[in-house]
Amino acid sequence: MRIDTPLTRLLGTELPIVQAGMSWASSGSALPLAVSRAGGLGVIAAGPMRLPDLERAIDEVEAGTDRPYAVNLPLYRKGVEEVIDLLCERRVPVLIASQGGPKRYLPRFKDLGTTCLHVVAGEEHAAKAVGAGVDGLVVVGAEAGGHPPAALVSTLVMVRSVVKSAPGVPIVASGGFADGAGLAAALSLGADGAQFGTRFLASVESNLHPAYKEAVLAAGVGDTRTVGHQIGMIRLLANEFADRMGELERTGAELDLRRAVFAASTLRMAAFEGDVARGKVEAGQSAGLVTEILPAAEIVGELVAEYAATLDRLPPVDPS
């Protein structure tokens, strides 16, 4: 199976399918390895990983496939310079950096030949990243789980805006995609690939607690919330924590109280311990489109089959 786009040519993958780097879910080798083997770009989430664990995951992916893979690095994480040192030493083929400026890491990785994608959520940040010399962009819209853009501009509008403002730059659209019709939609907007996060949360290989996966399956498209405004907004599934934060925000509670409540709940509580009532169950609106847990390779195969079926359904132009 092959879908040729500027992104696949840049990355060396068969398919323009990127598995999002998701803390805990892909903080290890199993999910990234399965996606890369299937022809997409598997992504190791370095955010919560200790250096020995990260290096072990890199070893396992490289031992399991000769196809490209990526490491996602949130630039705000503690010890980021040591992580950058490790990734440079290992000469990872693709880096996807987020939540920080690209000038911090680009010179070292470019000298090594690493392909560098930067996550952005608007034209201004996109222009700065392109000006700094990144190889491509991951453009995130409001539907995305985790950290959507502050202005909550939809993926439909956000991606189209950045595509028009950055012609010729390979772009990965992210936020709201869960099936092959979503991949077709991303490419129709002018993007060169799509990133799938929530869909791969519900994979056999994701490291999440079973309760987290079941919460994703049970969710409808209207069952996510955005909380943490003025603190560090996230999109997550509705639960006791989200309700508590939402009430504090609606009633104008003091910022210090909101910070305390926000910090008391963690992603680890939900993803590792299975506390899906009080933990941060980060997921996108596309959770409502996810109905079963499958092996990651099967998910990739379904995305391609659904993409082909979507193209067949599109009406041709009648020249008359």
Tab-separated table of N, CA and C in Angstrom, residues 26-33 44-46 48-65 69-71 77 83 86-87 89-90 92 207:
chain	number	residue	atom	x	y	z
A	26	SER	N	2.088	6.241	23.852
A	26	SER	CA	3.186	5.840	22.966
A	26	SER	C	4.547	6.145	23.585
A	27	SER	N	4.593	6.177	24.920
A	27	SER	CA	5.862	6.326	25.634
A	27	SER	C	6.462	4.943	25.831
A	28	GLY	N	6.947	4.407	24.752
A	28	GLY	CA	7.474	3.058	24.689
A	28	GLY	C	7.601	2.685	23.232
A	29	SER	N	7.876	1.434	22.958
A	29	SER	CA	8.160	1.035	21.575
A	29	SER	C	6.996	0.361	20.865
A	30	ALA	N	6.055	-0.231	21.587
A	30	ALA	CA	5.081	-1.118	20.960
A	30	ALA	C	4.227	-0.419	19.905
A	31	LEU	N	3.605	0.686	20.264
A	31	LEU	CA	2.730	1.373	19.320
A	31	LEU	C	3.516	2.004	18.172
A	32	PRO	N	4.574	2.770	18.421
A	32	PRO	CA	5.327	3.334	17.294
A	32	PRO	C	5.867	2.273	16.346
A	33	LEU	N	6.355	1.179	16.893
A	33	LEU	CA	6.902	0.120	16.057
A	33	LEU	C	5.828	-0.475	15.156
A	44	ILE	N	7.462	7.894	19.072
A	44	ILE	CA	7.723	7.684	20.495
A	44	ILE	C	7.489	9.003	21.224
A	45	ALA	N	6.691	8.973	22.272
A	45	ALA	CA	6.409	10.179	23.059
A	45	ALA	C	7.435	10.297	24.177
A	46	ALA	N	8.396	11.211	24.026
A	46	ALA	CA	9.480	11.336	25.000
A	46	ALA	C	9.085	12.133	26.233
A	48	PRO	N	7.135	12.024	29.039
A	48	PRO	CA	7.246	11.555	30.421
A	48	PRO	C	8.365	10.534	30.646
A	49	MET	N	9.202	10.301	29.629
A	49	MET	CA	10.137	9.179	29.710
A	49	MET	C	11.476	9.553	30.334
A	50	ARG	N	11.975	8.665	31.182
A	50	ARG	CA	13.336	8.794	31.679
A	50	ARG	C	14.299	8.414	30.551
A	51	LEU	N	15.509	8.961	30.619
A	51	LEU	CA	16.460	8.744	29.524
A	51	LEU	C	16.721	7.264	29.241
A	52	PRO	N	16.952	6.414	30.246
A	52	PRO	CA	17.181	5.002	29.933
A	52	PRO	C	15.985	4.343	29.244
A	53	ASP	N	14.766	4.731	29.661
A	53	ASP	CA	13.570	4.164	29.039
A	53	ASP	C	13.427	4.635	27.594
A	54	LEU	N	13.745	5.899	27.351
A	54	LEU	CA	13.676	6.433	25.993
A	54	LEU	C	14.679	5.726	25.091
A	55	GLU	N	15.890	5.556	25.589
A	55	GLU	CA	16.901	4.879	24.774
A	55	GLU	C	16.516	3.429	24.510
A	56	ARG	N	15.917	2.782	25.483
A	56	ARG	CA	15.467	1.407	25.291
A	56	ARG	C	14.376	1.342	24.218
A	57	ALA	N	13.456	2.304	24.243
A	57	ALA	CA	12.398	2.327	23.231
A	57	ALA	C	12.981	2.533	21.840
A	58	ILE	N	13.964	3.416	21.725
A	58	ILE	CA	14.624	3.630	20.434
A	58	ILE	C	15.293	2.343	19.964
A	59	ASP	N	15.988	1.676	20.873
A	59	ASP	CA	16.640	0.402	20.540
A	59	ASP	C	15.623	-0.604	20.009
A	60	GLU	N	14.496	-0.707	20.679
A	60	GLU	CA	13.494	-1.711	20.313
A	60	GLU	C	12.845	-1.396	18.977
A	61	VAL	N	12.576	-0.114	18.704
A	61	VAL	CA	12.006	0.244	17.412
A	61	VAL	C	13.011	-0.024	16.294
A	62	GLU	N	14.244	0.365	16.511
A	62	GLU	CA	15.258	0.178	15.474
A	62	GLU	C	15.575	-1.299	15.247
A	63	ALA	N	15.443	-2.112	16.291
A	63	ALA	CA	15.649	-3.548	16.127
A	63	ALA	C	14.479	-4.204	15.404
A	64	GLY	N	13.300	-3.586	15.490
A	64	GLY	CA	12.096	-4.195	14.940
A	64	GLY	C	11.757	-3.793	13.531
A	65	THR	N	12.351	-2.701	13.035
A	65	THR	CA	12.043	-2.252	11.677
A	65	THR	C	13.151	-1.358	11.157
A	69	TYR	N	10.851	6.231	11.838
A	69	TYR	CA	10.054	6.487	13.035
A	69	TYR	C	10.424	7.885	13.516
A	70	ALA	N	9.686	8.381	14.492
A	70	ALA	CA	9.949	9.722	15.018
A	70	ALA	C	9.936	9.682	16.538
A	71	VAL	N	10.523	10.713	17.125
A	71	VAL	CA	10.397	10.975	18.556
A	71	VAL	C	9.742	12.339	18.706
A	77	ARG	N	9.617	20.166	28.755
A	77	ARG	CA	9.801	19.112	29.752
A	77	ARG	C	11.105	19.295	30.520
A	83	VAL	N	17.717	15.290	26.920
A	83	VAL	CA	16.986	14.501	25.927
A	83	VAL	C	17.488	14.837	24.527
A	86	LEU	N	20.674	13.060	23.871
A	86	LEU	CA	20.470	11.644	23.573
A	86	LEU	C	19.962	11.441	22.151
A	87	LEU	N	18.979	12.249	21.741
A	87	LEU	CA	18.400	12.084	20.408
A	87	LEU	C	19.426	12.392	19.318
A	89	GLU	N	22.712	11.966	19.742
A	89	GLU	CA	23.643	10.834	19.795
A	89	GLU	C	23.090	9.636	19.034
A	90	ARG	N	21.764	9.415	19.145
A	90	ARG	CA	21.140	8.280	18.479
A	90	ARG	C	20.777	8.573	17.028
A	92	VAL	N	18.226	10.101	15.598
A	92	VAL	CA	16.860	9.686	15.271
A	92	VAL	C	16.476	10.254	13.909
A	207	ASN	N	-0.099	2.027	25.534
A	207	ASN	CA	0.249	1.675	26.910
A	207	ASN	C	-0.802	2.065	27.936
